[in-house]
Coordinates of C-alpha atoms in Angstrom, one line a residue:
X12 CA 98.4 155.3 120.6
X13 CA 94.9 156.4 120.3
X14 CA 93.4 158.5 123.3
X15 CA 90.9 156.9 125.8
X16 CA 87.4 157.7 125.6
X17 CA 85.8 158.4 128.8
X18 CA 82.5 157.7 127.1
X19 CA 83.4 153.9 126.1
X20 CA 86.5 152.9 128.4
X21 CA 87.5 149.7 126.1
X22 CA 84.5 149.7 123.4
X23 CA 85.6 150.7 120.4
X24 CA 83.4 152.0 117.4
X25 CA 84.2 152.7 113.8
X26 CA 82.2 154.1 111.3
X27 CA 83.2 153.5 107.4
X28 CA 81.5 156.6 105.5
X29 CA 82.5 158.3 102.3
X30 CA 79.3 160.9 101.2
X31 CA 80.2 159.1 97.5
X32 CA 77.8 156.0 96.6
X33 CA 79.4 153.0 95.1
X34 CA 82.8 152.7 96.9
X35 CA 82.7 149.7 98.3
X36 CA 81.7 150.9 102.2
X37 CA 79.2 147.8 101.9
X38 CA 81.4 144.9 101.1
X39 CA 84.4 146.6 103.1
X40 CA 82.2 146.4 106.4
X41 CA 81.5 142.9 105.8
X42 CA 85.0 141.8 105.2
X43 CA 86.1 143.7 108.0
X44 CA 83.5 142.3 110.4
X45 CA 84.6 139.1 109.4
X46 CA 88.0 139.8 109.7
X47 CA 87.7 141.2 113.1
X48 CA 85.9 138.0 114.5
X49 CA 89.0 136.0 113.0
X50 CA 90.6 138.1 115.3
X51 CA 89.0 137.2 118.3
X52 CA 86.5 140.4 118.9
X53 CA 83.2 140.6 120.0
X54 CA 81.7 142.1 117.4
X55 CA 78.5 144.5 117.4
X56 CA 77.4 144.8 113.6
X57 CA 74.8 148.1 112.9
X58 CA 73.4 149.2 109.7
X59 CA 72.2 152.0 108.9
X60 CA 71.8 152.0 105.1
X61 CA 68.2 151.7 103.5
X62 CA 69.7 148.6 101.1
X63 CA 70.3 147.0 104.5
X64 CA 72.7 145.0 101.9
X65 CA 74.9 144.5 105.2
X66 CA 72.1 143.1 106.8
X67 CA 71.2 140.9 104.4
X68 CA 74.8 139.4 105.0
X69 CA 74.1 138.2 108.9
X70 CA 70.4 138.4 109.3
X71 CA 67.9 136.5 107.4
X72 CA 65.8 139.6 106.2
X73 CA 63.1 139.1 103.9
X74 CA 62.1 140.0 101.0
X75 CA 60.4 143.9 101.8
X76 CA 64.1 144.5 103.9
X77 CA 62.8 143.8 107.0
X78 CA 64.6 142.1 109.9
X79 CA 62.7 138.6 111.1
X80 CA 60.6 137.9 113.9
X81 CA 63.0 138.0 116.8
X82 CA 63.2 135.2 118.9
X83 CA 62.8 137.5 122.4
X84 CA 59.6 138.9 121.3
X85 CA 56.4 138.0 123.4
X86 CA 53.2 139.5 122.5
X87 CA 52.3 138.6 125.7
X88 CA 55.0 140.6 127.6
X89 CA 53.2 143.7 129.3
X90 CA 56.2 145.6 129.3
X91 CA 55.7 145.9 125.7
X92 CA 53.1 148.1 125.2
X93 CA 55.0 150.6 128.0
X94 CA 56.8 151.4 124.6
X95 CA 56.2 154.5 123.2
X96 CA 56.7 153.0 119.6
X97 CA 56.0 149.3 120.4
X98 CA 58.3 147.4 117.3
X99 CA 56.0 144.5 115.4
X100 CA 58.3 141.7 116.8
X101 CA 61.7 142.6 114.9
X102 CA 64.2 145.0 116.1
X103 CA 66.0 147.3 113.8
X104 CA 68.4 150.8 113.9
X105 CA 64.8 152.1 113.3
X106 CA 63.5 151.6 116.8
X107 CA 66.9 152.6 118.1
X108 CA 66.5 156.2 116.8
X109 CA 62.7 155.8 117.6
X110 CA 62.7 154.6 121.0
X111 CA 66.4 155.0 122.6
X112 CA 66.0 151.0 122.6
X113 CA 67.2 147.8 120.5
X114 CA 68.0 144.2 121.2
X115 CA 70.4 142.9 118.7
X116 CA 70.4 139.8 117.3
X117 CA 72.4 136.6 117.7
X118 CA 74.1 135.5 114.1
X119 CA 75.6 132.2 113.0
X120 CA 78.6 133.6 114.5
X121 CA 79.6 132.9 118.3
X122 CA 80.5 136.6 118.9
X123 CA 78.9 138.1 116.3
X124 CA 75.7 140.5 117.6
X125 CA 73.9 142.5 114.7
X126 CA 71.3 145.8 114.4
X127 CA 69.3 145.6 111.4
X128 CA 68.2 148.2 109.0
X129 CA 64.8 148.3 107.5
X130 CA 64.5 149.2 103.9
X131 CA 61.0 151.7 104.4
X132 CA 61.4 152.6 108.1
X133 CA 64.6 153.5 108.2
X134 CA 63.8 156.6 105.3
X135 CA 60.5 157.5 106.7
X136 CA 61.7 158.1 110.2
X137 CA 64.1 160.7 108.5
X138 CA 62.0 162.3 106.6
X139 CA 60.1 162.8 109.9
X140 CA 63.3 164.1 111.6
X141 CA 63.8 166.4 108.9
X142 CA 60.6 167.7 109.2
X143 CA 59.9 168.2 113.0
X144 CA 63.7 169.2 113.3
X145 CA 65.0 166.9 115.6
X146 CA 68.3 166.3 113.6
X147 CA 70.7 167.2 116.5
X148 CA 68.9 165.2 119.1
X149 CA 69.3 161.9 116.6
X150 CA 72.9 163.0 116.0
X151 CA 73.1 162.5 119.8
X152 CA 71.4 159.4 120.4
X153 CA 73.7 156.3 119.2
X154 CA 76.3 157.1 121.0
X155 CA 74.4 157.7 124.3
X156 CA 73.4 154.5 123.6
X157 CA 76.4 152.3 123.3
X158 CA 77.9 154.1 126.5
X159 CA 75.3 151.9 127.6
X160 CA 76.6 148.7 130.2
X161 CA 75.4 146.2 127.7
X162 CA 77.6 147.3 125.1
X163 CA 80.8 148.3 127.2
X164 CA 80.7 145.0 128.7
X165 CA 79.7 142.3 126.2
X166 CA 81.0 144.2 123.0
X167 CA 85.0 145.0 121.8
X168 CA 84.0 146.8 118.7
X169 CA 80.9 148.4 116.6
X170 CA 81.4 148.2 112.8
X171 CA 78.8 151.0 111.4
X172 CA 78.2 150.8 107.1
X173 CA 76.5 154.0 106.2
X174 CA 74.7 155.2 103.5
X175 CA 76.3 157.6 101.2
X176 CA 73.6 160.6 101.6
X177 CA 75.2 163.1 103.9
X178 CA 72.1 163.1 106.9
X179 CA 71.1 163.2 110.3
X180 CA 72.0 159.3 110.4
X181 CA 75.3 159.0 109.0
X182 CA 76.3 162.1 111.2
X183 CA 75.3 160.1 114.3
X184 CA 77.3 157.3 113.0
X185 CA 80.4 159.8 113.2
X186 CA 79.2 161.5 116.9
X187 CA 79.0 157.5 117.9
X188 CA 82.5 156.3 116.5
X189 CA 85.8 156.4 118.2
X190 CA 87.5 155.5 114.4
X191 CA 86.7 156.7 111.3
X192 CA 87.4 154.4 107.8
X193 CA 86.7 156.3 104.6
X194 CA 87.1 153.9 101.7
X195 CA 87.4 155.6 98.3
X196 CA 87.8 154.7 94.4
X197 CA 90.2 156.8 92.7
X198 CA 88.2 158.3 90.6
X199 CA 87.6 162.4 90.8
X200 CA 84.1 162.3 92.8
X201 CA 84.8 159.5 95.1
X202 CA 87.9 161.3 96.3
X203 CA 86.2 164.3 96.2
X204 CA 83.4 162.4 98.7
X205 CA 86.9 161.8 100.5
X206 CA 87.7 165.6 100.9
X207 CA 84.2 166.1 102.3
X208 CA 84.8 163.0 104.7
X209 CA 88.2 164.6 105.8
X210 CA 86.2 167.4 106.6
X211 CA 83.7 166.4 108.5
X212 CA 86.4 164.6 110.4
X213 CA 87.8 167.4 111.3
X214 CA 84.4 169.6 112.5
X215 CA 83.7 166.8 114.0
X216 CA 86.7 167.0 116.2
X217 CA 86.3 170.7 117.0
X218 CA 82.9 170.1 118.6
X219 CA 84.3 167.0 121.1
X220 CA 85.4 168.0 124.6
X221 CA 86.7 164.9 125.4
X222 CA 88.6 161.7 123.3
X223 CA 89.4 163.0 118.9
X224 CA 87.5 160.9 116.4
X225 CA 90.9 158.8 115.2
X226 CA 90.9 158.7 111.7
X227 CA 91.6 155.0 111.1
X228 CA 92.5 155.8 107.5
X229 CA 91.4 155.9 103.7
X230 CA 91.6 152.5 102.0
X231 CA 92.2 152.8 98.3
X232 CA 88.6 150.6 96.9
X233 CA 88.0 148.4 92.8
X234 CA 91.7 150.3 92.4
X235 CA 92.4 149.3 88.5
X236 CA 96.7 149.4 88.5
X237 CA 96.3 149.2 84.6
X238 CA 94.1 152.3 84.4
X239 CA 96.7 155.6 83.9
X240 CA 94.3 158.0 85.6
X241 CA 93.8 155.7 88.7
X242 CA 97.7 155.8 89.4
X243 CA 98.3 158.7 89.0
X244 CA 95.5 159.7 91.5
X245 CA 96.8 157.2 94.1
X246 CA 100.3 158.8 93.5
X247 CA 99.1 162.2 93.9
X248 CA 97.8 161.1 97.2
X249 CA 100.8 159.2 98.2
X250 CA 103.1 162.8 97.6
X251 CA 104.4 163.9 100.7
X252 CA 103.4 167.1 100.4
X253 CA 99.8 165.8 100.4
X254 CA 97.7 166.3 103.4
X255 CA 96.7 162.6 103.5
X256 CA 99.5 160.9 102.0
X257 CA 100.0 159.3 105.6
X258 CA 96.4 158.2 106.1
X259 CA 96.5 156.0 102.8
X260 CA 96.3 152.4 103.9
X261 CA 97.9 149.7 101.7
X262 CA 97.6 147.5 99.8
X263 CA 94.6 149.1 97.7
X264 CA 91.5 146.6 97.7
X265 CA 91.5 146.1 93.9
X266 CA 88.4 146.1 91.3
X267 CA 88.6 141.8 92.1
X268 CA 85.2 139.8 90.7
X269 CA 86.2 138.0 93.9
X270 CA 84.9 140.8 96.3
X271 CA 81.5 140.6 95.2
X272 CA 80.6 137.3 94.8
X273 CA 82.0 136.8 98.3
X274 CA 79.6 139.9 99.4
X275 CA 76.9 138.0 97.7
X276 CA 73.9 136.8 100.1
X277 CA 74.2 133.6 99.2
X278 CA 78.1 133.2 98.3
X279 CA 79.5 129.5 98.9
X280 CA 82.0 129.8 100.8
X281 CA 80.2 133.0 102.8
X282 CA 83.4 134.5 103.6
X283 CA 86.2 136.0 101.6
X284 CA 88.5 134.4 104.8
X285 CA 87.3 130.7 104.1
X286 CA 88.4 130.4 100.6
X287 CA 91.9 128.9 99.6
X288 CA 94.6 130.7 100.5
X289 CA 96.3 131.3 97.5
X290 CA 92.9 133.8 96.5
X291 CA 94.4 136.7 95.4
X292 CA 91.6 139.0 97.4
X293 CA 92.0 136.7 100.5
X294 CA 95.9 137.8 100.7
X295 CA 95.1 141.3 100.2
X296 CA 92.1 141.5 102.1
X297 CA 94.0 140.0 105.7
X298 CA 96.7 142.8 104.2
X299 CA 94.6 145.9 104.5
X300 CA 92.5 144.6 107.5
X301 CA 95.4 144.0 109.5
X302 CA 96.4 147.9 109.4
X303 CA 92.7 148.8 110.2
X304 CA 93.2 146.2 113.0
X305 CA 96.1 147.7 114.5
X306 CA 95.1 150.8 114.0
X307 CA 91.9 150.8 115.9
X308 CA 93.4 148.5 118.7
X309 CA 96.7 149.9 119.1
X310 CA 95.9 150.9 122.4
X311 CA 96.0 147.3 124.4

């Protein structure tokens, strides 16, 4: 049983990070989203990757990678130029970190509420953290924000993807989350990318006074069974002796074809969930998002 957070009473928040590029953190927050509305969750999607490739998933963004018009804006509204960094109609994680505000949008999915990223925003406003040194104020700010009524009423979980550059961003993703998900190929840098995951985990933890960061687990990601190396890098993991042969979460999600063409923007069916059921990654996909299921809300 995970501990209760005074900051979010019921609303839980996980963050899938590994400071390794080309994991699978992307499509794994999709599928998990997906799975978690299956499930019955109100779901809060937030991205805060620069390929906004998550975003492009449940938002219509176009083709420069920013979010659409959203339907609350009114120019007209005088409230909105009380803004210190009035938005140009669209929302995105950029205005959160810019203003301490966001509305999300609605999707094609009932309970399914999403926060954009924006493709040229998003990087500018850290190089602007970077260079004025506000880095530990951002670290701060998401999760003052979804300790917010809004979100501990209307939302059961926040699925965060990240982008693999270790910054001022991704490390607000961690302060925000109540679970941490680090996906990882087994190959020698990605689990290296794990080690410095693990270990940010655990600083992470020796700053909080209140609730631990749970460490949901590390999903094995394009795991090849007929490559030697692979194996015997899973196995070393799974030894005993290892520190995190009992974080591994199984089954591995495999190196499928099937993953990403049902990641793809404009995949028919969109979800991995709505194909037959005999698809080999639809089996193992419900298989390794049930653990992460039960593992975040193991507490009710």
């Amino acid at each position: 049983m995970t501990e209760k957070n005074d900051d979010y009473p019921s609303l839980k928040v996980l963050t899938i990070n590994n400071h390794k590029g080309g994991v699978g953190k992307t499509s794994l927050s999709k599928i998990i989203t997906e799975y978690f509305l299956r499930k019955g969750k109100r779901v809060l999607g937030v991205d805060i990757d620069p390929q906004c490739n998550y975003s492009a998933r449940f938002i219509e963004m176009d083709s420069s990678g920013s979010p659409p018009i959203h339907p609350n804006f009114d120019p007209e509204d005088p409230d909105w130029d009380t803004l210190k960094y009035p938005p140009p109609g669209y929302w995105s994680i950029s205005e959160l970190f810019k203003i301490g505000y966001v509305e999300p949008y609605s999707t094609q999915y009932e309970n399914l509420k999403f926060i954009p990223s924006h493709k040229t925003e998003l990087q500018e406003f850290l190089d602007q953290v970077e260079k004025i040194n506000r880095e530990e104020e951002v670290i701060n700010l998401m999760r003052i924000i979804f300790m917010d009524e809004y979100y501990q009423e209307e939302i059961d979980v926040v699925v965060i993807d990240t982008p693999p550059q270790a910054s001022s961003l991704t490390a607000s993703a961690v302060r925000a989350a109540t679970h941490l998900l680090i996906p990882t190929e087994m190959q020698e840098d990605s689990v290296l990318g794990m080690a410095d995951m693990a270990q940010l985990w655990e600083t992470e933890n020796r700053h909080r006074l209140g609730a631990r960061l749970n460490l949901v687990g590390i999903l094995p990601t394009k795991y090849d069974k007929t490559s030697a190396a692979q194996r015997n890098t899973l196995e070393g993991l799974m030894d005993e002796k290892g520190y995190f042969h009992d974080k591994l979460i199984s089954p591995p999600m495999r190196y499928l074809q099937t993953y990403a063409n049902s990641s793809s923007t404009y995949a028919n069916p969109q979800s991995l969930f709505e194909m037959h059921d005999n698809t080999a990654a639809k089996i193992e996909a419900e298989k390794f998002c049930e653990v992460i299921f039960q593992r975040v809300f193991n507490d009710e």
